[in-house]
CSV table of C-alpha atoms in Angstrom, one decimal:
chain,number,residue,atom,x,y,z
F,138,ILE,CA,37.1,30.1,-71.2
F,139,TRP,CA,33.6,28.6,-71.2
F,140,ASP,CA,31.6,29.5,-74.3
F,141,LYS,CA,28.4,31.5,-73.9
F,142,ASP,CA,26.8,29.7,-76.8
F,143,ASN,CA,25.0,26.4,-76.7
F,144,TYR,CA,28.2,24.4,-76.7
F,145,GLY,CA,29.7,25.5,-73.4
F,146,SER,CA,33.0,23.6,-73.5
F,147,PRO,CA,35.5,24.8,-76.1
F,148,LEU,CA,36.4,21.1,-76.6
F,149,ARG,CA,32.8,20.3,-77.5
F,150,ARG,CA,32.4,23.3,-79.8
F,151,HIS,CA,35.6,22.5,-81.8
F,152,THR,CA,34.8,18.8,-82.0
F,153,VAL,CA,31.3,19.5,-83.3
F,154,ASN,CA,32.8,21.9,-85.9
F,155,GLN,CA,35.4,19.4,-86.9
F,156,THR,CA,32.6,16.8,-87.5
F,157,LYS,CA,30.4,19.3,-89.4
F,158,LYS,CA,33.3,20.2,-91.7
F,159,LEU,CA,34.2,16.6,-92.5
F,160,GLN,CA,30.5,15.8,-93.1
F,161,GLU,CA,30.3,18.8,-95.5
F,162,LEU,CA,33.2,17.3,-97.5
F,163,TYR,CA,31.3,14.1,-98.1
F,164,LYS,CA,27.7,15.3,-98.1
F,165,GLN,CA,27.2,14.0,-101.6
F,166,ASP,CA,28.7,10.6,-100.8
F,167,LYS,CA,26.1,8.3,-99.4
F,168,GLN,CA,28.7,5.6,-98.6
F,169,ILE,CA,30.3,7.7,-95.9
F,170,ILE,CA,28.8,8.6,-92.5
F,171,ILE,CA,30.9,10.7,-90.1
F,172,GLU,CA,30.0,11.0,-86.4
F,173,HIS,CA,31.8,12.0,-83.3
F,174,ALA,CA,31.7,10.7,-79.7
F,175,MET,CA,33.2,11.5,-76.4
F,176,ARG,CA,35.1,9.2,-74.1
F,177,TYR,CA,33.9,11.1,-71.1
F,178,GLY,CA,30.8,13.1,-72.1
F,179,LYS,CA,28.1,13.1,-74.7
F,180,PRO,CA,27.4,11.8,-77.2
F,181,GLU,CA,28.7,8.5,-75.7
F,182,ILE,CA,30.7,6.1,-77.7
F,183,ASP,CA,28.3,3.2,-77.4
F,184,LYS,CA,25.3,5.3,-78.4
F,185,THR,CA,27.1,6.7,-81.4
F,186,LEU,CA,28.1,3.3,-82.6
F,187,TYR,CA,24.5,2.1,-82.2
F,188,LYS,CA,23.3,5.0,-84.2
F,189,MET,CA,25.8,4.3,-87.0
F,190,LYS,CA,24.9,0.6,-87.1
F,191,GLU,CA,21.2,1.4,-87.3
F,192,ASN,CA,22.0,3.7,-90.2
F,193,GLY,CA,23.5,0.8,-92.1
F,194,CYS,CA,27.2,1.0,-91.2
F,195,THR,CA,28.8,-2.4,-91.5
F,196,LYS,CA,32.4,-1.1,-91.7
F,197,ILE,CA,33.6,1.5,-89.2
F,198,VAL,CA,36.9,3.4,-89.0
F,199,LEU,CA,37.7,4.6,-85.4
F,200,MET,CA,40.0,7.5,-85.1
F,201,PRO,CA,40.9,8.4,-81.5
F,202,LEU,CA,41.9,12.1,-81.6
F,203,TYR,CA,45.2,11.5,-79.7
F,204,PRO,CA,48.3,11.7,-81.9
F,205,GLN,CA,50.4,9.9,-79.4
F,206,TYR,CA,49.3,6.5,-78.1
F,207,ALA,CA,48.7,6.0,-74.4
F,208,ALA,CA,46.8,3.3,-72.5
F,209,SER,CA,44.9,6.1,-70.7
F,210,THR,CA,43.8,7.8,-73.9
F,211,THR,CA,43.9,5.9,-77.2
F,212,ALA,CA,43.5,2.4,-75.6
F,213,SER,CA,40.7,3.7,-73.4
F,214,VAL,CA,38.7,4.8,-76.4
F,215,GLN,CA,39.3,1.5,-78.2
F,216,ASP,CA,38.4,-0.5,-75.1
F,217,GLU,CA,35.0,1.2,-75.0
F,218,VAL,CA,34.4,0.3,-78.7
F,219,TYR,CA,35.4,-3.3,-78.0
F,220,LYS,CA,33.0,-3.5,-75.0
F,221,TRP,CA,30.2,-2.4,-77.2
F,222,LEU,CA,31.1,-5.1,-79.8
F,223,LEU,CA,30.9,-7.8,-77.1
F,224,THR,CA,27.2,-7.1,-76.8
F,225,LYS,CA,26.5,-7.5,-80.5
F,226,ARG,CA,25.6,-10.8,-82.2
F,227,TRP,CA,26.4,-9.3,-85.6
F,228,GLN,CA,29.5,-7.1,-85.3
F,229,PRO,CA,30.4,-4.5,-87.9
F,230,ALA,CA,34.0,-4.6,-89.1
F,231,ILE,CA,36.2,-2.2,-87.1
F,232,ARG,CA,39.5,-0.5,-88.1
F,233,THR,CA,41.4,1.7,-85.7
F,234,VAL,CA,43.6,4.5,-87.0
F,235,ALA,CA,47.2,3.9,-85.8
F,236,PRO,CA,48.9,6.6,-83.7
F,237,TRP,CA,49.9,9.5,-86.0
F,238,TYR,CA,52.5,11.2,-83.8
F,239,ASP,CA,55.0,11.2,-86.7
F,240,GLU,CA,52.7,11.7,-89.7
F,241,ILE,CA,54.3,14.3,-91.9
F,242,SER,CA,51.0,16.1,-92.4
F,243,TYR,CA,50.6,16.4,-88.6
F,244,ILE,CA,54.1,17.7,-88.1
F,245,ASN,CA,53.8,20.2,-90.9
F,246,ALA,CA,50.5,21.5,-89.5
F,247,ILE,CA,51.9,22.0,-86.0
F,248,SER,CA,55.1,23.6,-87.4
F,249,ARG,CA,53.0,26.0,-89.6
F,250,SER,CA,51.0,27.0,-86.5
F,251,ILE,CA,54.2,27.8,-84.6
F,252,LYS,CA,55.6,29.8,-87.6
F,253,MET,CA,52.4,31.8,-87.8
F,254,SER,CA,52.6,32.7,-84.1
F,255,ILE,CA,56.2,33.8,-84.4
F,256,ASN,CA,55.3,36.0,-87.4
F,257,LYS,CA,52.6,37.6,-85.4
F,258,ASN,CA,54.2,37.8,-81.9
F,259,GLY,CA,58.0,38.0,-82.7
F,260,LYS,CA,60.8,35.5,-82.4
F,261,PRO,CA,60.8,34.0,-78.9
F,262,ASP,CA,63.9,33.2,-76.7
F,263,ALA,CA,62.7,29.5,-76.7
F,264,ILE,CA,60.0,27.2,-77.8
F,265,ILE,CA,58.3,24.7,-75.5
F,266,VAL,CA,56.2,21.7,-76.6
F,267,SER,CA,54.1,20.7,-73.6
F,268,PHE,CA,52.4,17.3,-73.6
F,269,HIS,CA,49.8,16.0,-71.2
F,270,GLY,CA,51.7,14.0,-68.5
F,271,VAL,CA,51.1,10.5,-67.3
F,272,PRO,CA,52.6,8.7,-64.3
F,273,LYS,CA,56.2,7.6,-64.8
F,274,ARG,CA,55.3,4.0,-64.0
F,275,TYR,CA,53.3,3.8,-67.2
F,276,LEU,CA,56.6,4.2,-69.1
F,277,LEU,CA,58.2,1.5,-67.0
F,278,LEU,CA,55.2,-0.8,-67.7
F,279,GLY,CA,55.8,-0.5,-71.4
F,280,ASP,CA,53.5,2.4,-72.5
F,281,PRO,CA,55.0,4.0,-75.6
F,282,TYR,CA,53.6,7.5,-74.9
F,283,HIS,CA,56.8,9.1,-73.7
F,284,CYS,CA,58.7,7.8,-76.8
F,285,HIS,CA,55.9,9.1,-79.1
F,286,CYS,CA,56.1,12.5,-77.5
F,287,GLN,CA,59.8,12.7,-77.8
F,288,LYS,CA,59.7,11.8,-81.5
F,289,THR,CA,56.9,14.4,-82.2
F,290,ALA,CA,59.0,17.1,-80.5
F,291,ARG,CA,62.2,16.1,-82.4
F,292,LEU,CA,60.4,16.2,-85.8
F,293,ILE,CA,58.9,19.6,-85.0
F,294,GLN,CA,62.3,21.0,-84.0
F,295,GLU,CA,63.8,19.6,-87.2
F,296,LYS,CA,61.0,20.9,-89.4
F,297,LEU,CA,61.4,24.4,-87.9
F,298,LYS,CA,65.2,24.2,-87.9
F,299,TRP,CA,65.1,25.6,-84.4
F,300,PRO,CA,68.3,25.4,-82.3
F,301,LYS,CA,68.1,22.4,-79.9
F,302,SER,CA,69.5,24.6,-77.1
F,303,LYS,CA,66.3,26.7,-77.3
F,304,PHE,CA,63.8,24.0,-77.8
F,305,TYR,CA,62.3,22.2,-74.9
F,306,ILE,CA,59.8,19.3,-74.2
F,307,SER,CA,57.8,19.2,-71.0
F,308,PHE,CA,54.7,17.6,-69.4
F,309,GLN,CA,51.7,19.2,-67.8
F,310,SER,CA,48.6,18.3,-65.8
F,311,ARG,CA,50.2,16.1,-63.2
F,312,PHE,CA,48.3,15.4,-59.9
F,313,GLY,CA,48.7,13.0,-57.0
F,314,PRO,CA,51.9,12.0,-55.0
F,315,GLU,CA,53.6,9.7,-57.5
F,316,PRO,CA,56.3,10.9,-60.0
F,317,TRP,CA,55.0,11.8,-63.5
F,318,LEU,CA,56.9,12.2,-66.7
F,319,GLN,CA,59.4,15.1,-66.4
F,320,PRO,CA,60.4,17.9,-66.8
F,321,TYR,CA,57.1,19.4,-65.5
F,322,THR,CA,55.9,22.4,-67.6
F,323,ASP,CA,55.4,24.7,-64.6
F,324,GLU,CA,58.9,23.9,-63.2
F,325,LEU,CA,60.5,24.4,-66.6
F,326,LEU,CA,58.9,27.8,-67.0
F,327,ILE,CA,60.2,28.9,-63.6
F,328,LYS,CA,63.7,27.6,-64.4
F,329,LEU,CA,63.8,29.4,-67.8
F,330,ALA,CA,62.5,32.7,-66.2
F,331,ASN,CA,65.2,32.5,-63.5
F,332,GLU,CA,67.8,32.0,-66.2
F,333,GLY,CA,66.7,35.2,-68.0
F,334,PHE,CA,64.4,34.0,-70.7
F,335,LYS,CA,61.8,36.7,-71.3
F,336,ASN,CA,59.8,35.6,-74.3
F,337,ILE,CA,58.5,32.0,-74.7
F,338,THR,CA,56.3,30.4,-77.3
F,339,ILE,CA,54.5,27.3,-76.1
F,340,ILE,CA,52.3,24.7,-77.8
F,341,SER,CA,50.6,21.5,-76.7
F,342,PRO,CA,50.8,19.2,-79.7
F,343,GLY,CA,49.3,16.2,-77.8
F,344,PHE,CA,46.0,18.0,-78.0
F,345,VAL,CA,44.2,18.3,-81.3
F,346,THR,CA,41.5,20.5,-79.8
F,347,ASP,CA,41.7,23.3,-77.3
F,348,CYS,CA,40.3,22.5,-73.9
F,349,LEU,CA,40.8,23.2,-70.2
F,350,GLU,CA,44.3,21.8,-70.2
F,351,THR,CA,45.4,24.2,-72.9
F,352,LEU,CA,43.2,27.4,-72.6
F,353,ASP,CA,43.3,27.5,-68.8
F,354,GLU,CA,46.3,25.5,-67.6
F,355,ILE,CA,48.7,26.8,-70.3
F,356,GLN,CA,47.3,30.1,-71.6
F,357,ASN,CA,46.3,31.4,-68.2
F,358,GLU,CA,48.1,29.5,-65.3
F,359,ALA,CA,51.4,28.8,-67.0
F,360,LYS,CA,51.6,32.4,-68.3
F,361,GLU,CA,51.0,33.7,-64.8
F,362,ILE,CA,53.7,31.4,-63.4
F,363,PHE,CA,56.2,32.5,-66.0
F,364,ILE,CA,55.6,36.2,-65.5
F,365,GLU,CA,55.6,36.0,-61.7
F,366,ASN,CA,59.1,34.5,-61.9
F,367,GLY,CA,60.6,37.2,-64.2
F,368,GLY,CA,59.4,36.3,-67.6
F,369,LYS,CA,57.8,39.0,-69.8
F,370,LYS,CA,55.8,37.3,-72.5
F,371,LEU,CA,54.3,33.8,-73.0
F,372,ASN,CA,52.6,33.1,-76.3
F,373,TYR,CA,50.3,30.1,-76.4
F,374,VAL,CA,49.8,28.6,-79.9
F,375,ASN,CA,46.3,27.2,-80.3
F,376,CYS,CA,45.6,23.6,-81.2
F,377,LEU,CA,44.6,22.7,-84.8
F,378,ASN,CA,40.9,22.7,-83.8
F,379,ASP,CA,38.8,22.9,-87.0
F,380,SER,CA,41.4,24.8,-89.1
F,381,ARG,CA,42.0,23.9,-92.7
F,382,GLU,CA,45.2,22.1,-91.6
F,383,ALA,CA,43.2,20.0,-89.2
F,384,MET,CA,40.6,19.1,-91.9
F,385,ASN,CA,43.3,18.1,-94.4
F,386,LEU,CA,45.0,15.9,-91.8
F,387,PHE,CA,41.8,14.2,-90.7
F,388,GLU,CA,40.7,13.6,-94.3
F,389,GLU,CA,44.1,12.1,-95.1
F,390,LEU,CA,44.0,9.7,-92.1
F,391,ILE,CA,40.4,8.7,-92.8
F,392,LEU,CA,40.9,7.9,-96.5
F,393,LYS,CA,44.1,6.0,-95.8
F,394,ASN,CA,42.3,3.8,-93.4
F,395,LEU,CA,39.3,3.3,-95.7
F,396,GLY,CA,41.7,1.7,-98.2
F,397,GLY,CA,40.0,-1.3,-99.9
F,398,TRP,CA,36.6,-0.6,-98.4
F,399,LEU,CA,35.7,2.1,-100.9
F,400,GLU,CA,36.5,2.1,-104.6
F,401,ASN,CA,38.4,5.0,-106.3
F,402,LYS,CA,38.1,7.4,-103.3
F,403,LYS,CA,40.1,10.5,-103.6
F,404,ARG,CA,40.4,13.5,-101.3
F,405,LYS,CA,37.7,16.0,-101.7
F,406,SER,CA,39.8,19.1,-100.9
């Protein structure tokens, strides 16, 4: 799944394209600077913040690209920003975009992606929404991630008006000996295949951008598991990536969180 171009990782390629498209929307607006950073990779969060501050940014909106909040994702990004702030005598104002797991624009965008896949590949026997897993103890410690995933799935199912009996939520990417959030995606696929399900549509709405966990773990490995156990067809629905739906969603979230900082700002699209 690795790109042959200069980007290499599909995650990096899509993230760069997302940034470029947002920058294009506001290229005439000298008040707004849009940059991206990676929690684990380059450009690093601290270096990007330094660059923005040097370019005159005194007010910064931070948007972690995780719809559902988790201490290991959203909070981890915010922690890195706050660590950087600790080193600054003059700190820029920081706003963080709240988790957007139930934003109607996000739900609509995911639902449209699923509908497009069904129109192209035919009506499946069932739909699975597969989220990245976390250890179960996170839930017991008070992490809201599991609840956010459940609500996202419910809203998608309601938007699609899909039968509850043929709509499943699962969790992928587990490792280590301790129990993680269940049901596990691979085990669910085996179960459904054994029960006679032949055609499955699967999407990972916890990821905004396609990466190893979607393009390899789901599109390749999960598909292989399903077919080996009697399934016939597994259609993976791509993430929003740099689609028009993604740009509309990001723009809406950004402008909502810029409220009061910029005068008379309206969406460019």
